[in-house]
Every structure is written in C-alpha cells, then in structure tokens.
Amino acid sequence: MPQTKATPPFTPPIDESQIQISWLDYVDEWGNRFPDGESYSLIYPQVTIPSTAYYVPLEVNGTTIPYGSEIVRLESTIGIYGTGLLDAIPDDSLKAQYEREHRAGVHLNPAMWAGSDWASTGLYGNTRHPKRFTYACSRGPLQDGPGANAIWNITNVTRGDRRYHYMTATYARVASQDPNVQAHFYQYYPQYNTGDVEADIYNYLMSRDLPAEMSNDDYVNLMVWHRGLAVPAARNLSDTVIQRGRQLFREIGCAHCHRPSWTTGPDRFTDPNGFFTTGDRRLPSYPHQKIWPYTDMIQHQLHMQNDIRTGWCRTTPLWGRGLSAICTGSADRMHDCRARNVIEAIMWHGNVQSDARRSVEQFRNLSKADRDAIVKFINAI
Ligand code: HEC
C-alpha cells in the first residue's frame, strides 16, 4: 500500500505519476459469449512501477526487495457503510458459518480455518477475535479495522493513542540523508534543531511522542460516523422481476457465498487499541438486528487473471453497491474495479478452478430475461 503524498520538505515513498496502469482484454473459455449469443467484454488491470518511481527501496519486514521482483496489484477501497453492523455479528456466528462451509466441503483458506477451529485469530489485549474486515480478512474488531487504522496510517495524522508516524527506518534514513530535505527541514520543524540535521530528521520521523494532530474528540466523532454510516435501503423489492432475480440468485448458488442475512448479537464491541472501552457508550451499537449484507464474511478463490494478492478474497457484501452508478456515475465492481457492470462481475467468477464455477455455469444457461432479473435484483439490494 504505497503512500504517494508527502508534506514538505519530504518526498513520497513512491512517485505516483510514474505508476502505469493498463487495462488488458480478457477472453474467457466461452469466447465472452452466452449460449444464446449475447456477448460481454472483460478487462483487467496490469500495473507497473518503474524503479525510478521508488524514493526508498521496497522492503518486507526489514529485508530489501530487489527492484523488478515485486508484483503489483490494484485494490480499491471497499465501502465502509454498514461496517458497524458487520462488527456486531457475534464471533460465534462467524465460526458457525466456517463450520457449515467446512462440512459442505467448501475450500477454505488454511490460513484462516484449520478444520475444526480458527487457524489464526488476532490477539487483542487478552481477548481473541476472528478476522473479518478487509478483502484479506486481516482485521478483527472494527475499532482496529480499516477505518480506525486508515485515518492514521494513510493520512499519517498522529492522534492521542498513536503519537508516532506510520514509518519505516529505511524511509527515515533516506529522508535524513536527502540534501533537499536537509535544506528545508528546520523551516518546517525548527523545534527539532539540535544542529545535527541528519539526526534531527531521523529522530523526528521515528519519534514515539509526537504531538497529537487529531484530538481525541475528533477521533471519537470519526468512529461515531464510521460505526454509524447507514446502509441504503434496498429498493423496489416488490417488483416481480426483482423477486424473480432474488429467487434465481438463491437457486443457482450465489447465496452460498453471498449469504443474505445475519443477526447481530449483544454488540459488546471491543477495541484492541484500548482507546475505547468494551461497549463504550460514546459509540453507537446495534444489538439484535436482522441485517442483509449478502456475504458469508469468508474468503474464496475465483482464480481471475491478475487476481488479488494471495488469491483469497472475502465475499464482498452486496448491500448498497447497486447505488454506485447513481451516486458516482460508475458501476465498477470487484476488488480492483475491473468489472464495469454486474454481468462482467459475475463472469469473472467463472474460471474453471473458481469456487463459484458451478453457479456461473448455471447463470450462463439461464435465459437473457432471467440473467437480467438477477442483475436487477443485485442492483436493487
Ligand atoms: C464461491 C463463493 C462465491 C459464489 C458462489 C459467488 N460469489 Fe460473487 N463474489 C465472491 C467473491 C469472493 C467476490 C469478491 C471478488 C473480488 O472482488 O475479487 C464476489 C463478488 C461479487 C460481485 C461484485 C461485488 C462488488 O460490488 O464488488 C457480484 C456482483 C457478485 N459477486 C455476484 C455474484 C452472483 C450473481 C453469483 C451467482 C452467480 C455469485 N456472486 C456467486 C464469491 C462468490
């Protein structure tokens, strides 16, 4: 996840203007055609970053990665509305879903599920939680989820519980030795001046007790908004075509992964970072609600060309996504926005090795009216 912006006198780790994204055509085994002759087109992104774009070498856990050996993938930000509700799904219900899919013979990510129990859970203070947020299922409770972290690590804005930068020692070293940074550093940060400019820059970037740029009140307000951001209501559900689409969506197996509904628990939410107390009354909670996210909260493999990192992707909640075209002018779907409409999104599920292969085979053989009914249903929820 490259940061491509920096405030003066610093230079971003990657020069965004040099990132190249090309969209390549893909022809599936059916020649991008349904049996009744209707065609669709598929494109996917290929990203390259030339070595000149890197201000600092790439590294993983402190080890430098030689230029040219990296693989770059696009991942677009998933909507954060409704995440407060998803956070309120009890851990036990999530576990029951894994157990059900395991018993049904569904191929599950061994990094997540070890046959009869979690393979990995996050240890948060002295409680453990399964990971449910992000495409990679890398985050447990929402208070340690994408929004709570991103407001700090994407913006690099410090706050009361994180009075340090999202930073690597390599970046701090390169910046501290950069003549341009050295020439202007004290203009912006006179309070760090001890006379040794290289050490001053390094110590500023790596400091663990910087002033908080975001107040505690603002962070609380952000999380009230984050947990509270509502899911748009589904629309036109009494329409007979939409009802037909709803029925077919279940019949052909889409609903196995896109599980229609869940029931939230007591919602005694936790905060691994300890900023909020368990069930903190400053934040909204959503106990005992029936919700309709259309996801099993579990990762599957669709085996797409240039697929997501690791190939495992959490089933995207379908709720609200149908309003994207109206609200943004673009109906892009899938983790990297490769699908320009719902039909393309569905056909990207169709690889012979895909966990969703059987439902796509059935989808292909529907009449055009039935395929369109499924699309209409998906856009209505
Ligand atoms: C094996 C599990 C599985 C099955 C079965 C499945 N899906 Fe999916 N679906 C996924 C996953 C995983 C993603 C996210 C893929 C990505 O973004 O790379 C997804 C994404 C989608 C998206 C795009 C969501 C968005 O807005 O980005 C749509 C639409 C969709 N599925 C519809 C369907 C339909 C219709 C069917 C039945 C024909 C179906 N899915 C069957 C797992 C499944």
Short mmCIF file of C-alpha atoms in Angstrom, two decimals, residues 179-354:
data_model
loop_
_atom_site.label_atom_id
_atom_site.label_comp_id
_atom_site.label_asym_id
_atom_site.label_seq_id
_atom_site.Cartn_x
_atom_site.Cartn_y
_atom_site.Cartn_z
CA PRO A 179 20.02 17.19 0.68
CA ASN A 180 16.63 18.66 -0.30
CA VAL A 181 15.05 17.60 2.95
CA GLN A 182 18.09 18.75 4.93
CA ALA A 183 17.98 22.19 3.24
CA HIS A 184 14.39 22.89 4.29
CA PHE A 185 13.74 20.77 7.39
CA TYR A 186 14.23 23.49 10.02
CA GLN A 187 11.98 25.85 8.10
CA TYR A 188 9.12 23.48 8.92
CA TYR A 189 10.36 21.88 12.14
CA PRO A 190 12.54 24.47 13.95
CA GLN A 191 11.79 22.88 17.32
CA TYR A 192 13.85 19.80 16.36
CA ASN A 193 17.04 21.78 15.71
CA THR A 194 19.97 20.41 17.70
CA GLY A 195 22.47 21.32 14.99
CA ASP A 196 22.83 17.75 13.60
CA VAL A 197 20.35 17.91 10.72
CA GLU A 198 20.59 14.25 9.69
CA ALA A 199 19.96 13.04 13.24
CA ASP A 200 17.21 15.62 13.75
CA ILE A 201 15.26 14.49 10.67
CA TYR A 202 15.66 10.83 11.55
CA ASN A 203 14.61 11.37 15.15
CA TYR A 204 11.59 13.44 14.14
CA LEU A 205 10.35 10.77 11.70
CA MET A 206 10.91 7.91 14.16
CA SER A 207 9.72 9.76 17.27
CA ARG A 208 7.22 7.94 19.52
CA ASP A 209 5.90 11.02 21.30
CA LEU A 210 4.88 13.49 18.63
CA PRO A 211 2.09 15.95 19.39
CA ALA A 212 -1.34 14.57 18.52
CA GLU A 213 -2.61 16.22 15.35
CA MET A 214 -6.10 14.75 15.69
CA SER A 215 -7.85 15.46 19.00
CA ASN A 216 -9.43 12.63 20.98
CA ASP A 217 -12.84 14.25 20.41
CA ASP A 218 -12.32 14.24 16.65
CA TYR A 219 -11.29 10.60 16.72
CA VAL A 220 -14.39 9.71 18.77
CA ASN A 221 -16.53 11.63 16.27
CA LEU A 222 -14.89 9.85 13.34
CA MET A 223 -15.71 6.49 14.91
CA VAL A 224 -19.31 7.52 15.68
CA TRP A 225 -19.67 8.31 11.99
CA HIS A 226 -17.75 5.18 10.90
CA ARG A 227 -19.79 2.79 13.04
CA GLY A 228 -22.99 4.64 12.24
CA LEU A 229 -22.76 5.15 8.49
CA ALA A 230 -26.01 3.60 7.32
CA VAL A 231 -26.67 1.10 4.60
CA PRO A 232 -29.01 2.49 1.95
CA ALA A 233 -32.38 0.76 1.93
CA ALA A 234 -32.97 -1.86 -0.75
CA ARG A 235 -35.28 -0.59 -3.46
CA ASN A 236 -38.32 -1.83 -5.43
CA LEU A 237 -38.35 -5.22 -3.73
CA SER A 238 -41.97 -5.87 -4.69
CA ASP A 239 -41.13 -5.61 -8.40
CA THR A 240 -41.86 -9.04 -9.93
CA VAL A 241 -38.63 -9.10 -11.98
CA ILE A 242 -36.60 -8.34 -8.87
CA GLN A 243 -38.44 -11.09 -6.99
CA ARG A 244 -37.60 -13.49 -9.82
CA GLY A 245 -33.92 -12.42 -9.62
CA ARG A 246 -33.96 -12.93 -5.86
CA GLN A 247 -35.24 -16.48 -6.27
CA LEU A 248 -32.73 -17.37 -9.02
CA PHE A 249 -29.85 -15.87 -7.01
CA ARG A 250 -30.61 -18.47 -4.33
CA GLU A 251 -31.37 -21.33 -6.74
CA ILE A 252 -28.09 -21.17 -8.65
CA GLY A 253 -25.93 -20.99 -5.54
CA CYS A 254 -24.91 -17.33 -5.41
CA ALA A 255 -26.35 -17.13 -1.90
CA HIS A 256 -23.96 -19.85 -0.63
CA CYS A 257 -21.24 -17.23 -0.53
CA HIS A 258 -23.36 -14.11 -0.68
CA ARG A 259 -25.26 -15.17 2.46
CA PRO A 260 -28.33 -12.93 2.54
CA SER A 261 -28.82 -12.23 6.22
CA TRP A 262 -27.26 -12.38 9.66
CA THR A 263 -28.47 -11.49 13.14
CA THR A 264 -26.30 -9.29 15.31
CA GLY A 265 -25.50 -10.22 18.91
CA PRO A 266 -25.35 -8.08 22.06
CA ASP A 267 -22.70 -5.95 20.31
CA ARG A 268 -20.37 -5.53 23.28
CA PHE A 269 -17.71 -4.35 20.84
CA THR A 270 -14.05 -4.22 21.83
CA ASP A 271 -11.11 -2.01 20.94
CA PRO A 272 -7.79 -3.83 20.60
CA ASN A 273 -6.01 -0.50 20.88
CA GLY A 274 -7.60 0.31 24.21
CA PHE A 275 -8.81 3.77 23.20
CA PHE A 276 -12.44 2.78 23.65
CA THR A 277 -13.70 0.61 26.49
CA THR A 278 -15.77 -2.51 25.76
CA GLY A 279 -19.18 -1.38 24.58
CA ASP A 280 -18.07 2.26 25.03
CA ARG A 281 -21.26 4.36 25.32
CA ARG A 282 -19.80 7.14 23.16
CA LEU A 283 -20.14 4.89 20.10
CA PRO A 284 -23.37 3.54 18.61
CA SER A 285 -24.07 -0.18 18.94
CA TYR A 286 -26.52 -2.41 17.08
CA PRO A 287 -27.69 -5.29 19.28
CA HIS A 288 -30.05 -7.98 17.98
CA GLN A 289 -30.76 -6.69 14.49
CA LYS A 290 -31.52 -8.69 11.38
CA ILE A 291 -29.20 -7.39 8.67
CA TRP A 292 -28.92 -8.13 4.95
CA PRO A 293 -25.29 -7.80 3.81
CA TYR A 294 -25.19 -10.67 1.26
CA THR A 295 -21.83 -12.02 2.38
CA ASP A 296 -20.62 -15.06 4.31
CA MET A 297 -17.68 -12.95 5.60
CA ILE A 298 -15.37 -15.73 4.33
CA GLN A 299 -12.66 -15.72 1.68
CA HIS A 300 -12.90 -17.71 -1.54
CA GLN A 301 -10.80 -18.08 -4.67
CA LEU A 302 -12.14 -17.03 -8.05
CA HIS A 303 -8.83 -17.60 -9.90
CA MET A 304 -9.09 -14.47 -12.01
CA GLN A 305 -6.34 -13.25 -14.31
CA ASN A 306 -4.02 -10.98 -12.21
CA ASP A 307 -6.03 -11.88 -9.15
CA ILE A 308 -5.90 -10.24 -5.75
CA ARG A 309 -2.80 -10.79 -3.58
CA THR A 310 -2.81 -14.41 -2.29
CA GLY A 311 -5.85 -15.21 -4.47
CA TRP A 312 -8.10 -15.30 -1.40
CA CYS A 313 -10.78 -12.64 -1.37
CA ARG A 314 -13.56 -12.09 1.15
CA THR A 315 -17.02 -12.27 -0.40
CA THR A 316 -17.97 -8.67 -0.99
CA PRO A 317 -21.14 -7.54 0.79
CA LEU A 318 -23.55 -6.67 -1.99
CA TRP A 319 -25.74 -4.33 0.06
CA GLY A 320 -25.86 -0.76 -1.21
CA ARG A 321 -23.44 -1.34 -4.08
CA GLY A 322 -26.21 -1.06 -6.65
CA LEU A 323 -26.47 2.66 -5.93
CA SER A 324 -22.93 3.30 -7.08
CA ALA A 325 -23.91 4.06 -10.67
CA ILE A 326 -26.45 6.63 -9.50
CA CYS A 327 -24.25 8.17 -6.82
CA THR A 328 -20.88 8.15 -8.57
CA GLY A 329 -21.67 7.72 -12.26
CA SER A 330 -19.70 4.48 -12.29
CA ALA A 331 -20.89 0.95 -11.64
CA ASP A 332 -17.40 -0.56 -11.25
CA ARG A 333 -17.20 -3.74 -9.22
CA MET A 334 -14.71 -6.31 -7.90
CA HIS A 335 -11.71 -5.55 -5.70
CA ASP A 336 -9.81 -3.75 -8.46
CA CYS A 337 -12.83 -2.26 -10.28
CA ARG A 338 -12.19 -4.49 -13.29
CA ALA A 339 -15.90 -5.21 -13.81
CA ARG A 340 -17.78 -2.29 -15.33
CA ASN A 341 -21.18 -3.79 -14.61
CA VAL A 342 -22.78 -6.72 -12.80
CA ILE A 343 -22.64 -9.13 -15.76
CA GLU A 344 -18.87 -8.67 -16.00
CA ALA A 345 -18.55 -9.14 -12.23
CA ILE A 346 -20.44 -12.43 -12.43
CA MET A 347 -18.49 -13.70 -15.42
CA TRP A 348 -15.21 -13.02 -13.58
CA HIS A 349 -16.42 -15.76 -11.15
CA GLY A 350 -16.34 -18.29 -13.99
CA ASN A 351 -12.79 -19.68 -14.17
CA VAL A 352 -12.69 -23.48 -14.30
CA GLN A 353 -10.86 -23.54 -10.93
CA SER A 354 -13.11 -20.94 -9.32
#
